[in-house]
mmCIF file of C-alpha atoms (C1' of nucleotides) in Angstrom:
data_model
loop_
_atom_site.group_PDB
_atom_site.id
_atom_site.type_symbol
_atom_site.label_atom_id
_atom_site.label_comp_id
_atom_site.label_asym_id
_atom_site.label_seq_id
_atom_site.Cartn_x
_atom_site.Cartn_y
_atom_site.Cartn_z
ATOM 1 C CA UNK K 1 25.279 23.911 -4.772
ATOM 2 C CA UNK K 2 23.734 24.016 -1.568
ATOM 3 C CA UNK K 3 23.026 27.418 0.275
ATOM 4 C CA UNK K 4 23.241 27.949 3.406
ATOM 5 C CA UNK K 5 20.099 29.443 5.528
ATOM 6 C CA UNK K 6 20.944 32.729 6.607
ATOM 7 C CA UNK K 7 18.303 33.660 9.102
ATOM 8 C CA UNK K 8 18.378 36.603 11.675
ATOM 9 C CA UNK K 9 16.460 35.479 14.569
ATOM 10 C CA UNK K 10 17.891 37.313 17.866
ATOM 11 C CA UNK K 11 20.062 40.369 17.076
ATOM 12 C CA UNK K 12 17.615 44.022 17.708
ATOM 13 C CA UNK K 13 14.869 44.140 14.682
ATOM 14 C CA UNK K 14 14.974 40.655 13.564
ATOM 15 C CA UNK K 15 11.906 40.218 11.488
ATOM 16 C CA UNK K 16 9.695 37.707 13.016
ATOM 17 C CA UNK K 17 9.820 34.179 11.905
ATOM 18 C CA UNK K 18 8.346 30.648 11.250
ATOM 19 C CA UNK K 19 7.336 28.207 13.590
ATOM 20 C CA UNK K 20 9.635 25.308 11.289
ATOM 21 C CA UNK K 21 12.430 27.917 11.634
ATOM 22 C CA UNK K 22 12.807 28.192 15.707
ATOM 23 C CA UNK K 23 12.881 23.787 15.187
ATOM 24 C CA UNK K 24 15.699 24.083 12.794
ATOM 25 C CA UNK K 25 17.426 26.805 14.565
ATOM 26 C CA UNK K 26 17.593 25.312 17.921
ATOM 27 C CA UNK K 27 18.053 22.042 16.526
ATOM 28 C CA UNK K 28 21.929 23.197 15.487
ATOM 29 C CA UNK K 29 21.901 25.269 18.562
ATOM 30 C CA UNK K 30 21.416 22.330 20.327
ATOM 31 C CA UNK K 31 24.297 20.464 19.169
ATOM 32 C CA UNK K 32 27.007 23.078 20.225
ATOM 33 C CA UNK K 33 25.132 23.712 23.790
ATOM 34 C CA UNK K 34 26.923 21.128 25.448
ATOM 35 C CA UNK K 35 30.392 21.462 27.147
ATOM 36 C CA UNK K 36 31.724 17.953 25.372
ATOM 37 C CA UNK K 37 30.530 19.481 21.647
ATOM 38 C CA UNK K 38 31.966 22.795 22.373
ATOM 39 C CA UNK K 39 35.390 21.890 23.281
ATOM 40 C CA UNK K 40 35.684 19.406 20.377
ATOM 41 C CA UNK K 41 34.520 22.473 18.329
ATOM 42 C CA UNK K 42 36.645 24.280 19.515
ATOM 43 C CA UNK K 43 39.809 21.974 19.114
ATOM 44 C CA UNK K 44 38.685 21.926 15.645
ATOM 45 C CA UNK K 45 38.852 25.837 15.402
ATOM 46 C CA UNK K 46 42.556 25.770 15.927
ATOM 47 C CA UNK K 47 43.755 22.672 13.944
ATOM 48 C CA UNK K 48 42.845 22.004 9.614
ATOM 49 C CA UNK K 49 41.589 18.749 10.802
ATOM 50 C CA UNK K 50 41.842 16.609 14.137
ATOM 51 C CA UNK K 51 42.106 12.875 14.515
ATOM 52 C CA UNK K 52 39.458 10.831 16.199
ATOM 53 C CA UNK K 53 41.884 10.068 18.607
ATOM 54 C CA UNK K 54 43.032 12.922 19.771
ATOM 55 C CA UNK K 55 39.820 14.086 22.208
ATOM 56 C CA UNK K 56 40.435 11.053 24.123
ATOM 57 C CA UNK K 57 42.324 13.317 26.374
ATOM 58 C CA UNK K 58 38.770 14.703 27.090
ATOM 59 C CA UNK K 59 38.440 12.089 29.394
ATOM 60 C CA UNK K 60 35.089 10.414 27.711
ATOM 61 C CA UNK K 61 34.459 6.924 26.708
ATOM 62 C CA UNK K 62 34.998 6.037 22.997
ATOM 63 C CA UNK K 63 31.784 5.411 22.386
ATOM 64 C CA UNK K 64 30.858 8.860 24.247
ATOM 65 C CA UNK K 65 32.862 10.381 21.440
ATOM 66 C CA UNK K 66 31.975 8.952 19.012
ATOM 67 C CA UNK K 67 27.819 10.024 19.935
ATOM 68 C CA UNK K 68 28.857 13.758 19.870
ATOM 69 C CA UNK K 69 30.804 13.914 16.560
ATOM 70 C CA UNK K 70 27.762 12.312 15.104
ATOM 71 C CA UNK K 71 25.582 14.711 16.658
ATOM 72 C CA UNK K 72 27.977 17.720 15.252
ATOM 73 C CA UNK K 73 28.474 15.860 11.982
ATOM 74 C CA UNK K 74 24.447 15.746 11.552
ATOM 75 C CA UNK K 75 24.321 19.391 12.623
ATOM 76 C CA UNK K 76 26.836 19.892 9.925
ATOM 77 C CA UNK K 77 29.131 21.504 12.027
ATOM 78 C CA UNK K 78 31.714 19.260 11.227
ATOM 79 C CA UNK K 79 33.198 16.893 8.601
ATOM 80 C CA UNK K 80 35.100 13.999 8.031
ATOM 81 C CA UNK K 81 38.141 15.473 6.151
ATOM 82 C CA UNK K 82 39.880 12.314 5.062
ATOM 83 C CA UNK K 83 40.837 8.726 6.489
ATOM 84 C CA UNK K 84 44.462 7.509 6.705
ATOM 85 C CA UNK K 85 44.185 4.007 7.469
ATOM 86 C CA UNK K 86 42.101 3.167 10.241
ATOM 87 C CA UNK K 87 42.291 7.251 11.550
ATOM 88 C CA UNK K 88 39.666 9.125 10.681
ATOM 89 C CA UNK K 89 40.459 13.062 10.541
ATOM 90 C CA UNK K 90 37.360 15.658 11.460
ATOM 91 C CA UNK K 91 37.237 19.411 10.042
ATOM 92 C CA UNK K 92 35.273 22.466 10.944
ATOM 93 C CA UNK K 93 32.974 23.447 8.681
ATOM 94 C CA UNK K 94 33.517 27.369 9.027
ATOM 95 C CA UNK K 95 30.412 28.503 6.775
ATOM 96 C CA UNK K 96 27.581 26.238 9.437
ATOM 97 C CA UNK K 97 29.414 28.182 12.673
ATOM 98 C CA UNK K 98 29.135 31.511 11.046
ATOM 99 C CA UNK K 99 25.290 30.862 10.007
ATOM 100 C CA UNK K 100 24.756 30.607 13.852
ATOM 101 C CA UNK K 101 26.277 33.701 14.195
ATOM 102 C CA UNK K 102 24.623 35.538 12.028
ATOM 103 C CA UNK K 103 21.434 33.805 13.687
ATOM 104 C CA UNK K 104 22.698 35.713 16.708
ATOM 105 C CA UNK K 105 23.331 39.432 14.935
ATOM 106 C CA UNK K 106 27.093 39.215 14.046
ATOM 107 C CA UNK K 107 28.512 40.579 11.004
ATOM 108 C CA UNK K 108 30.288 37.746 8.864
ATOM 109 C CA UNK K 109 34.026 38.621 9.435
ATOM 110 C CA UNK K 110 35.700 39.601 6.398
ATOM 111 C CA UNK K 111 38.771 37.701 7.158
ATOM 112 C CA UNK K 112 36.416 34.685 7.755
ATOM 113 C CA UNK K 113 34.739 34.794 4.543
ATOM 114 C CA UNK K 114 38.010 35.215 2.853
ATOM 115 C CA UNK K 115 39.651 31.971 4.800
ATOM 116 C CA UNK K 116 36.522 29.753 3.739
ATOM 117 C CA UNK K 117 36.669 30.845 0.083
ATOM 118 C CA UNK K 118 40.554 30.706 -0.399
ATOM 119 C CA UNK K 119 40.808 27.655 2.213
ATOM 120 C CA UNK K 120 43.160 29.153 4.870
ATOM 121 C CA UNK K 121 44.551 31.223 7.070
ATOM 122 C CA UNK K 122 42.790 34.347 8.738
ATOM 123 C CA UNK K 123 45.564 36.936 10.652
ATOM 124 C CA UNK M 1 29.710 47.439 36.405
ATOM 125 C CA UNK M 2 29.971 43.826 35.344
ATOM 126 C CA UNK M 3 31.815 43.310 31.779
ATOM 127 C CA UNK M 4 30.191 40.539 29.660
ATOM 128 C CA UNK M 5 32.561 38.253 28.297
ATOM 129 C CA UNK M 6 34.126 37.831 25.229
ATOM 130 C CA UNK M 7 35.279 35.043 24.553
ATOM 131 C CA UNK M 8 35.805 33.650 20.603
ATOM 132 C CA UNK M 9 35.669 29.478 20.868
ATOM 133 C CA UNK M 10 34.454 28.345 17.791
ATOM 134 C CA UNK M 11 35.410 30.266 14.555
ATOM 135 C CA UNK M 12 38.668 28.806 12.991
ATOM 136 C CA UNK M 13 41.562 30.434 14.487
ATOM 137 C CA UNK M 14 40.049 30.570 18.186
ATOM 138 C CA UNK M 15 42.476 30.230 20.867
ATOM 139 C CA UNK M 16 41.830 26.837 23.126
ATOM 140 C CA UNK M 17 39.769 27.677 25.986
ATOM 141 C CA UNK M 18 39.393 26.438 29.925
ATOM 142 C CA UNK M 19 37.067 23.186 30.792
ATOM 143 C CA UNK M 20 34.925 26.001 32.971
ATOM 144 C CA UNK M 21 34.851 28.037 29.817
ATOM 145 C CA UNK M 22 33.160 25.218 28.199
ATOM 146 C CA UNK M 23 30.395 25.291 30.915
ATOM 147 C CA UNK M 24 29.211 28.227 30.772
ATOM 148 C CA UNK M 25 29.114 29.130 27.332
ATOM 149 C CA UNK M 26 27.372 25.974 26.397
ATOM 150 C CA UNK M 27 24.736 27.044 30.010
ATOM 151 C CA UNK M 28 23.776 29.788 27.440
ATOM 152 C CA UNK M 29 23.941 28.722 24.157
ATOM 153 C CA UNK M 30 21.613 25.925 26.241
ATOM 154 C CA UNK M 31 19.386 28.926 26.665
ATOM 155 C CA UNK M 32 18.373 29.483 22.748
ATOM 156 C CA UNK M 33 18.569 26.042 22.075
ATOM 157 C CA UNK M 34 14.644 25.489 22.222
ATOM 158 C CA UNK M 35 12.376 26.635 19.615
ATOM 159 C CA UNK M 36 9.780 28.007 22.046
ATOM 160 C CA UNK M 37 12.613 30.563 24.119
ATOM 161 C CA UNK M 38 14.180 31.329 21.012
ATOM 162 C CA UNK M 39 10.372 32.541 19.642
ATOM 163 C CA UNK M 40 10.356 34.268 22.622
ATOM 164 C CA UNK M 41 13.480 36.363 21.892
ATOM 165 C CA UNK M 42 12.871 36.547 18.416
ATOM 166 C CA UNK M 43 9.297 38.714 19.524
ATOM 167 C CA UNK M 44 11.276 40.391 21.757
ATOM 168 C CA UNK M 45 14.071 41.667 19.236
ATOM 169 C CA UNK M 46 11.036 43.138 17.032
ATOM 170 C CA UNK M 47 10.105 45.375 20.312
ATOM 171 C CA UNK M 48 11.470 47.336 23.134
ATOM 172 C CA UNK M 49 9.457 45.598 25.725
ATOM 173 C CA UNK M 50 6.781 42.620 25.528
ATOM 174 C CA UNK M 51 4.029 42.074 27.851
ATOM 175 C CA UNK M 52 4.509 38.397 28.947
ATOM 176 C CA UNK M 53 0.385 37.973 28.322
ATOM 177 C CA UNK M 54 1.624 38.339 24.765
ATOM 178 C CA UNK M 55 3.265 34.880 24.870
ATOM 179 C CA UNK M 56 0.236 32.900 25.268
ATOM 180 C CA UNK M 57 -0.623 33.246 21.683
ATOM 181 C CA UNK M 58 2.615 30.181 21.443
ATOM 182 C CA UNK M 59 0.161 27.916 22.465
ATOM 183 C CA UNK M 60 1.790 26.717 25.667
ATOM 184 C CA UNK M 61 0.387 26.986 29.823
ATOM 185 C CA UNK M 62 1.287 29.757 31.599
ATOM 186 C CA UNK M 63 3.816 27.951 33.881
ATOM 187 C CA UNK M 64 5.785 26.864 30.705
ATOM 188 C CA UNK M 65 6.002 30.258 29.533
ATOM 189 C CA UNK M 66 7.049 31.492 33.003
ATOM 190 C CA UNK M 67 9.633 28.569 33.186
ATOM 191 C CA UNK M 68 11.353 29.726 30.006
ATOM 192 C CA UNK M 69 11.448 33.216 30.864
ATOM 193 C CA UNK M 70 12.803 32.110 34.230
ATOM 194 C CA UNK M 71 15.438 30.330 32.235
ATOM 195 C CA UNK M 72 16.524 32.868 29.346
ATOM 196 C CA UNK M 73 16.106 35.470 32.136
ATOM 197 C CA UNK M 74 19.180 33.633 34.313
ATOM 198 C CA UNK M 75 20.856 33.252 30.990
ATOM 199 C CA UNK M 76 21.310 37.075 30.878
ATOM 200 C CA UNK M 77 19.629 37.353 27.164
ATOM 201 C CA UNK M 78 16.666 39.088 28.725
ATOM 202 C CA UNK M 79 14.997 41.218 32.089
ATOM 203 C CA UNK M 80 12.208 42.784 33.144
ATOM 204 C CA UNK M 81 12.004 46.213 31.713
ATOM 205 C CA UNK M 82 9.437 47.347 33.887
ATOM 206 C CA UNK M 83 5.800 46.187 35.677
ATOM 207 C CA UNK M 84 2.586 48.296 34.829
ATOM 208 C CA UNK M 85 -0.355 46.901 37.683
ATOM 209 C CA UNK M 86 -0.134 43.647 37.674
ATOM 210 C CA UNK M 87 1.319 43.390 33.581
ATOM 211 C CA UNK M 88 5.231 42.249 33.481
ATOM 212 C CA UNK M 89 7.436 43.660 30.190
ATOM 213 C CA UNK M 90 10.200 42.049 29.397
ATOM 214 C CA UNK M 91 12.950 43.137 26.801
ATOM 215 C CA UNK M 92 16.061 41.805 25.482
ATOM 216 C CA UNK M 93 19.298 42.285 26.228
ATOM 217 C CA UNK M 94 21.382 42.968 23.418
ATOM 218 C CA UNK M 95 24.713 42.758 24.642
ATOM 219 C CA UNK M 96 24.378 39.118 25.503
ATOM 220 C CA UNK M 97 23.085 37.837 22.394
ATOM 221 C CA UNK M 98 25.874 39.792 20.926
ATOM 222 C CA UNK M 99 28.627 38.385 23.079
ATOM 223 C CA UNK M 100 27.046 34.706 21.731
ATOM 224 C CA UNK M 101 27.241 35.494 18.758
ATOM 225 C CA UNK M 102 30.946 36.902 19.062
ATOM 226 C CA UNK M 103 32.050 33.289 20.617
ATOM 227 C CA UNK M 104 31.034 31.948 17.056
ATOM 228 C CA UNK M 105 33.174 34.001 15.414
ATOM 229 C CA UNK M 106 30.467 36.852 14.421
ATOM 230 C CA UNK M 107 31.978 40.258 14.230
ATOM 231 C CA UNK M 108 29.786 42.795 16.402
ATOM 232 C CA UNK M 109 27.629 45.008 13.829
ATOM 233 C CA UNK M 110 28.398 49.118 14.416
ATOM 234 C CA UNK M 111 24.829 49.304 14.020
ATOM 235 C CA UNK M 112 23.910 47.168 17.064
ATOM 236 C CA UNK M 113 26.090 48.640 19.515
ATOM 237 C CA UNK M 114 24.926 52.164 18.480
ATOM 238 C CA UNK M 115 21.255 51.469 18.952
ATOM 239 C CA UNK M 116 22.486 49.687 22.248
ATOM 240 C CA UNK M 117 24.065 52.756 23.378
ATOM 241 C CA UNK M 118 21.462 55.106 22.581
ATOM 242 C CA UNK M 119 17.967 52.843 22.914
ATOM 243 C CA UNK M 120 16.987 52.629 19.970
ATOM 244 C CA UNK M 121 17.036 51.663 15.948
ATOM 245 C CA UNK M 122 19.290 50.213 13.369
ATOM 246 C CA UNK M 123 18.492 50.493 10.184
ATOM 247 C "C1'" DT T 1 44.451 -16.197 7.723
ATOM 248 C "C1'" DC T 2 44.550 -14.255 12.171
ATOM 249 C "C1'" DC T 3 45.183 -10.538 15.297
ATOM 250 C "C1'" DT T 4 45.123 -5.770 16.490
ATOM 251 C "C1'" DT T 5 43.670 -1.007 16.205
ATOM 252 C "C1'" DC T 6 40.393 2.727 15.241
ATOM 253 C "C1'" DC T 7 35.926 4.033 14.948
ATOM 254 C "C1'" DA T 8 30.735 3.408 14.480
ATOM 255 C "C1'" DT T 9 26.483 1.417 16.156
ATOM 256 C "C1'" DC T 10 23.443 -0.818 19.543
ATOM 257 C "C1'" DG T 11 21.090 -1.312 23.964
ATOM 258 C "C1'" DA T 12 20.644 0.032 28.659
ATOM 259 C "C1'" DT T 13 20.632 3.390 32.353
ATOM 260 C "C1'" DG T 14 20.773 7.522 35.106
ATOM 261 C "C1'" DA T 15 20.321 12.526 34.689
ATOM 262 C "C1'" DT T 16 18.399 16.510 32.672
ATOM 263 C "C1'" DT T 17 14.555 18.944 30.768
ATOM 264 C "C1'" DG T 18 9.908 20.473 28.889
ATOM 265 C "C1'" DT T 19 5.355 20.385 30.224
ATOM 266 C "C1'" DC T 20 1.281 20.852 33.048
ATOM 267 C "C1'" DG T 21 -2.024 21.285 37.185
ATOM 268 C "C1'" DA T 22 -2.155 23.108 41.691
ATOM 269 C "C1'" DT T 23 -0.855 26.636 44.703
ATOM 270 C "C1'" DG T 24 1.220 31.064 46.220
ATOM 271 C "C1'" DT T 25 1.807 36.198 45.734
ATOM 272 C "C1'" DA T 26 1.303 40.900 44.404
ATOM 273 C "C1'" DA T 27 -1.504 44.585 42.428
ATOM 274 C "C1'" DC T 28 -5.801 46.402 41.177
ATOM 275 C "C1'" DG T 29 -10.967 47.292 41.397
ATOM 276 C "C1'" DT T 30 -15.245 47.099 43.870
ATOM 277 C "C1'" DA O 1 -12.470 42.937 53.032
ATOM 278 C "C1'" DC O 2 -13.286 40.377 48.920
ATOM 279 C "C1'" DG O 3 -12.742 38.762 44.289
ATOM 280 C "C1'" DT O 4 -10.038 38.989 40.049
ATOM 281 C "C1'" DT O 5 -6.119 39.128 37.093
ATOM 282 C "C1'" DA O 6 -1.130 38.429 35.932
ATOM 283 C "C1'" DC O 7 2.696 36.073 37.005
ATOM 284 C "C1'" DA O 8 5.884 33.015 39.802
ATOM 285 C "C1'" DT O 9 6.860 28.743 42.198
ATOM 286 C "C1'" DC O 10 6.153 23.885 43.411
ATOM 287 C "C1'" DG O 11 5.649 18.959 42.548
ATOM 288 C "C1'" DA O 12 4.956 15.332 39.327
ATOM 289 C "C1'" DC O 13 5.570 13.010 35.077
ATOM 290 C "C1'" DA O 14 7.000 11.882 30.415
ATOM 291 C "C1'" DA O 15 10.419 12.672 27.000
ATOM 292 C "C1'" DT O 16 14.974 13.653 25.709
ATOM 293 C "C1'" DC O 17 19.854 13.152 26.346
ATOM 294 C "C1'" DA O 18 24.678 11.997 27.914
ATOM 295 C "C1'" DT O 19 27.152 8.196 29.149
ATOM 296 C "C1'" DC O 20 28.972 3.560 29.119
ATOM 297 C "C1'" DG O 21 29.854 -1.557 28.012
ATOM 298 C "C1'" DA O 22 29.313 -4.746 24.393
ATOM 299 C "C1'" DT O 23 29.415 -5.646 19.639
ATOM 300 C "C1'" DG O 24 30.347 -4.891 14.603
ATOM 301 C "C1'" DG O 25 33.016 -3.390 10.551
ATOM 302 C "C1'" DA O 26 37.026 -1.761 8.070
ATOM 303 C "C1'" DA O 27 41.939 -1.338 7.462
ATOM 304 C "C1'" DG O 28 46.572 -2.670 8.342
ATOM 305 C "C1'" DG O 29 50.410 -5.850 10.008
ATOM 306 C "C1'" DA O 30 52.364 -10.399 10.997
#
DNA sequence: TCCTTCCATCGATGATTGTCGATGTAACGT
DNA sequence: ACGTTACATCGACAATCATCGATGGAAGGA
């Protein structure tokens, strides 16, 4: 089972850290600061799983797409949920977002943690 | 007196946000994307203030220092606390990193708001 | 078997960005 | 007034990145 880093880096009396941590830490930062990322993130957020197809309305190239969910995918922000047929159908992956917060200073959210384990629906 | 914003974008059940939205959260998260800025706010979370002599032990020219400064500085994630002779102290600002780590779904910590209020110490 | 659709990968290109040396500026000491 | 120190700004350059058209592969339908 693979754990998740959980580093503080930001938030008021973060203990200082490594030089290999600040490369891994901006490297995921990196792949959600960029407006394209974020709103397919954030389409994600709302939705169990999205289909390929759908952020066409974000007015990109296919191929343009295609680049960022790779580059979210490697971040392991997101995941391929399942195919059906030629459709391939992208999920968040709840527990990589909340490491960045927690990078940041915030407090896991209760209702969070309890939506990842039992596999839905916070509020 | 300028509110920060709040805005959740990324944790599952985040409402869908604006195409300008997108912009300028991504501007900052652009911010601590880079392992040398987000060393440099990682020092500065350990202290109130930090001389910016103090960053020359990262091993980078002065300019470069002064260029991410400049750049985390019009981010809103730090400012000058104050200028002894020719020595500038910088310091983070907590309420920013906070309101990053709030779009990614991290719950604000009591703690951090207290010691934001009063100027000093959690934990 | 052939065609179409959905998506990934490749290669090229223009834009952005990190870095540095040179220069400018403000404060201090002599 | 002069030199020195700390920091910012400028200009240049190399590296990284976002974007697209072209191509490839997999799955389904006719």
């Amino acid at each position: 089972m693979k754990k998740l880093a959980t580093i503080t880096c930001c938030a008021p009396g973060a203990p200082p850290l490594k030089p290999k941590e600040f490369e891994s830490l901006s490297a995921r930062f990196k792949a959600i600061a960029d407006p394209t990322r974020l709103a397919i993130v954030n389409r994600l957020a709302s939705r169990d799983a999205a289909c390929v197809c759908e952020f066409n309305s974000l007015g990109l190239s296919q191929p343009t797409i295609s680049h960022h969910l790779k580059v979210l995918r490697e971040a392991g922000l997101i995941e391929v949920a399942y195919k059906r047929g030629t459709y391939f159908f992208y999920r968040l992956v709840p527990e990589a977002v909340e490491a960045l917060a927690f990078a940041l200073g915030g407090a896991p959210q209760p209702e969070l943690v309890l939506a990842t384990a039992e596999g839905t629906v916070a509020r």
